[in-house]
Structures are given as C-alpha cells and as structure tokens.
C-alpha cells in the first residue's frame, strides 16, 4: 500500500507535469458558466469537461485531473466513465471529497471544511471505481483577528483525519489549506499567517502518522492581499519558498500550488519565480483551476462551444505553465 501511494504521489508531481483542478462543484461551475452566458446543465457541464480532458497531448503536461462527484459518475460520448477515460489518456483520476466549507461554531464568520462523515467507505468506493488521489480544501481568511486559533486547529485536524483515511484506502491525499487573497494585508502578513497555518497542518499530519512521501501539499501562493501593497513575482516566489522550506518536510512528495483567483499570467509568473530558486527540497508544480480554465472557457463560450479552439486554448495555458517547471534532475541538488 505505501509503495503504491509513494509511486502515485511521485507521478502526480513528476516533471514536466502538474495537475488540472476541474472539481468545481455544480453551483460554482454554474456561476462561471452564467458569467459567460452559458447554460449550465449536467449535459453542458459534461460536454465542457470532456472537451478539456480530450485535448490532444494533455497527458504530456497533466499528471492527473481532480474531478467533482458529478463528473466522476458521468460517461464520455464514447461511453467510458470519466475515470477510465483519464486513465486511457495517461492521467490519474482524482476526486474532491470534502463537502464544502461551513460556518465554524464559536468563530466570527470563519469556516471549517466538512465531509468526514462516512468518508472511509466513500473512499473505498471511489478507489474501486478508479480514483487514485483525492482533494480536501480548507479555507482561511486574513484580517485583524483572522484566522483565529480555533479555525486553524479545526481545519488542520480535519485535513489530517481526511489524509489518513485516504491513505488507508490507497488514495493519495492532496492536502489543501487555502489562505484567501481578499484583504488589504501585505506580503509579510500572509507569510506569517501561512507559516502558522502550515505548521499546524504538519503537526496534525504527524500526529496521525500520515505518510509524507505519499501525499501532495496544495497551498496558496504567498501573495499580498488583493487590495494590499503590490509585490513582484520574484518577491512572491522567494517569500513563498522561504515559508515552505521552514515548515514543509523534505519528505513530502511535492507541492502543487492553487491559483486562487490570480490572473493566469500572474499565477504562471509566480510559479516560475519559485522554480528559479536553487536546491528545492521538493518539486513545485501547479494544481490550477481558474488559471488553466478561465481563458479556454471564454473561447468555448465565444466560439459557440468549438471543441478544437477551446482545446488549443487549454493547451496554450497548460504548456505555458508547464514550461516554467524545473527539470527533476535540478531539484534536490
Ligand atoms: P484555483 O486554481 O482556481 O484556485 O482552483 C484550485 C482549486 O482546486 C481550488 O480548490
């Protein structure tokens, strides 16, 4: 079991590949569709995802795709389940298993991610049907009094329980503590908060004896708040890597960053800056949602859902992003 986890986690972050996060819940995807004047039905969502996943050559740069339960249960036009379709195209199927961020009792409007009820049997079922990795996203906000200690602890604890359950089912956990970018805070504040949050997450992961080479960390990039003072990609890259080095053990299989609502160019520039830093203890790659999908979705909407043009747009984003990754032999030097 451990060997399989380590192999799959390694494959997820193997150069020159990253992960495509296509696990927006149906309500979230509906919002994105509506913003582009697209109708959202189970059939149009299926068509959108099949268009993306069948892009020729995607598997050369994408190791795995995170699916939402609806897509996991759907079939392609050729009648294959989406997990089987991904495997046939050289990509690992992943599944979002949390049930969303809900109000945290005792906090001032903070959130805790739920989904632990019945998670063990759900993971066994997903594994049987092809899932080889999973994702759980915790959400933390920054302001004068946030994130609170209880919010950090509650989310770290849930992430660790989820990660251990995944590994017991042969599934690689993506551990995703996302610190939202909203706010007027500066880069140093995000750095401090991220250090505290990640340290709490790794404390809990260690308590639950999660196998670190059999997991992937998916943090947010360390950026200033959206209305705070600006920072260059180089500053963001250096501060992010410095923070991860402080708290992320070298034995973690890899770091796959989320894009968090940054423009696609900015997310790629920040990822490039991190990859330019020498002697990284782990591969640093992408697990982007919006930074890979926003532009193709515009093309899909404006072209009357033209498959080829949409796929060309996705491949532009994917190749531009993968091209900034540092070759494996330069990692760990
Ligand atoms: P973004 O890259 O759009 O932040 O999405 C990644 C993701 O998986 C969010 O949970």
PDB file of N, CA and C and ligand atoms in Angstrom, residues 21 23 135 137 176 178 218 258-261 287-290, ligand 1:
ATOM      1  N   UNK A  21      -7.111  21.089 -11.932  1.00  0.00           N
ATOM      2  CA  UNK A  21      -8.202  21.073 -10.936  1.00  0.00           C
ATOM      3  C   UNK A  21      -9.500  21.417 -11.671  1.00  0.00           C
ATOM      4  N   UNK A  23     -12.589  20.395 -10.441  1.00  0.00           N
ATOM      5  CA  UNK A  23     -13.514  19.821  -9.461  1.00  0.00           C
ATOM      6  C   UNK A  23     -14.466  20.868  -8.896  1.00  0.00           C
ATOM      7  N   UNK A 135      -8.873  15.182  -2.967  1.00  0.00           N
ATOM      8  CA  UNK A 135      -8.583  16.555  -2.539  1.00  0.00           C
ATOM      9  C   UNK A 135      -9.550  17.002  -1.457  1.00  0.00           C
ATOM     10  N   UNK A 137     -10.185  20.757   0.637  1.00  0.00           N
ATOM     11  CA  UNK A 137      -9.756  22.161   0.686  1.00  0.00           C
ATOM     12  C   UNK A 137     -10.267  22.836   1.951  1.00  0.00           C
ATOM     13  N   UNK A 176      -4.984  20.602   1.106  1.00  0.00           N
ATOM     14  CA  UNK A 176      -5.097  21.962   0.561  1.00  0.00           C
ATOM     15  C   UNK A 176      -5.576  22.973   1.605  1.00  0.00           C
ATOM     16  N   UNK A 178      -6.063  26.553   1.930  1.00  0.00           N
ATOM     17  CA  UNK A 178      -6.031  27.776   1.102  1.00  0.00           C
ATOM     18  C   UNK A 178      -6.235  29.002   1.975  1.00  0.00           C
ATOM     19  N   UNK A 218      -1.045  21.195  -1.290  1.00  0.00           N
ATOM     20  CA  UNK A 218      -1.550  22.193  -2.249  1.00  0.00           C
ATOM     21  C   UNK A 218      -1.824  23.500  -1.512  1.00  0.00           C
ATOM     22  N   UNK A 258      -2.237  26.095  -5.883  1.00  0.00           N
ATOM     23  CA  UNK A 258      -3.504  26.541  -6.470  1.00  0.00           C
ATOM     24  C   UNK A 258      -3.299  27.953  -7.013  1.00  0.00           C
ATOM     25  N   UNK A 259      -4.222  28.403  -7.881  1.00  0.00           N
ATOM     26  CA  UNK A 259      -4.032  29.745  -8.460  1.00  0.00           C
ATOM     27  C   UNK A 259      -4.837  30.800  -7.711  1.00  0.00           C
ATOM     28  N   UNK A 260      -5.919  30.422  -7.046  1.00  0.00           N
ATOM     29  CA  UNK A 260      -6.566  31.309  -6.091  1.00  0.00           C
ATOM     30  C   UNK A 260      -7.249  32.557  -6.622  1.00  0.00           C
ATOM     31  N   UNK A 261      -7.486  32.619  -7.942  1.00  0.00           N
ATOM     32  CA  UNK A 261      -8.145  33.805  -8.488  1.00  0.00           C
ATOM     33  C   UNK A 261      -7.162  34.818  -9.065  1.00  0.00           C
ATOM     34  N   UNK A 287      -1.444  23.019  -9.538  1.00  0.00           N
ATOM     35  CA  UNK A 287      -2.724  22.307  -9.489  1.00  0.00           C
ATOM     36  C   UNK A 287      -3.785  23.390  -9.655  1.00  0.00           C
ATOM     37  N   UNK A 288      -3.720  24.045 -10.821  1.00  0.00           N
ATOM     38  CA  UNK A 288      -4.547  25.233 -11.051  1.00  0.00           C
ATOM     39  C   UNK A 288      -5.941  24.847 -11.533  1.00  0.00           C
ATOM     40  N   UNK A 289      -6.916  25.644 -11.100  1.00  0.00           N
ATOM     41  CA  UNK A 289      -8.270  25.554 -11.637  1.00  0.00           C
ATOM     42  C   UNK A 289      -8.486  26.700 -12.607  1.00  0.00           C
ATOM     43  N   UNK A 290      -8.764  27.895 -12.020  1.00  0.00           N
ATOM     44  CA  UNK A 290      -9.087  29.052 -12.865  1.00  0.00           C
ATOM     45  C   UNK A 290      -7.964  29.474 -13.793  1.00  0.00           C
TER      46      UNK A 290
HETATM   47  P1  LIG B   1      -7.869  27.695  -8.380  1.00  0.00           P
HETATM   48  O1  LIG B   1      -6.559  27.411  -9.047  1.00  0.00           O
HETATM   49  O2  LIG B   1      -8.880  28.344  -9.273  1.00  0.00           O
HETATM   50  O3  LIG B   1      -7.696  28.400  -7.061  1.00  0.00           O
HETATM   51  O4  LIG B   1      -8.519  26.297  -8.049  1.00  0.00           O
HETATM   52  C1  LIG B   1      -7.772  25.305  -7.490  1.00  0.00           C
HETATM   53  C2  LIG B   1      -8.585  24.526  -6.583  1.00  0.00           C
HETATM   54  O5  LIG B   1      -8.577  23.323  -6.623  1.00  0.00           O
HETATM   55  C3  LIG B   1      -9.378  25.262  -5.567  1.00  0.00           C
HETATM   56  O6  LIG B   1      -9.758  24.379  -4.579  1.00  0.00           O
END
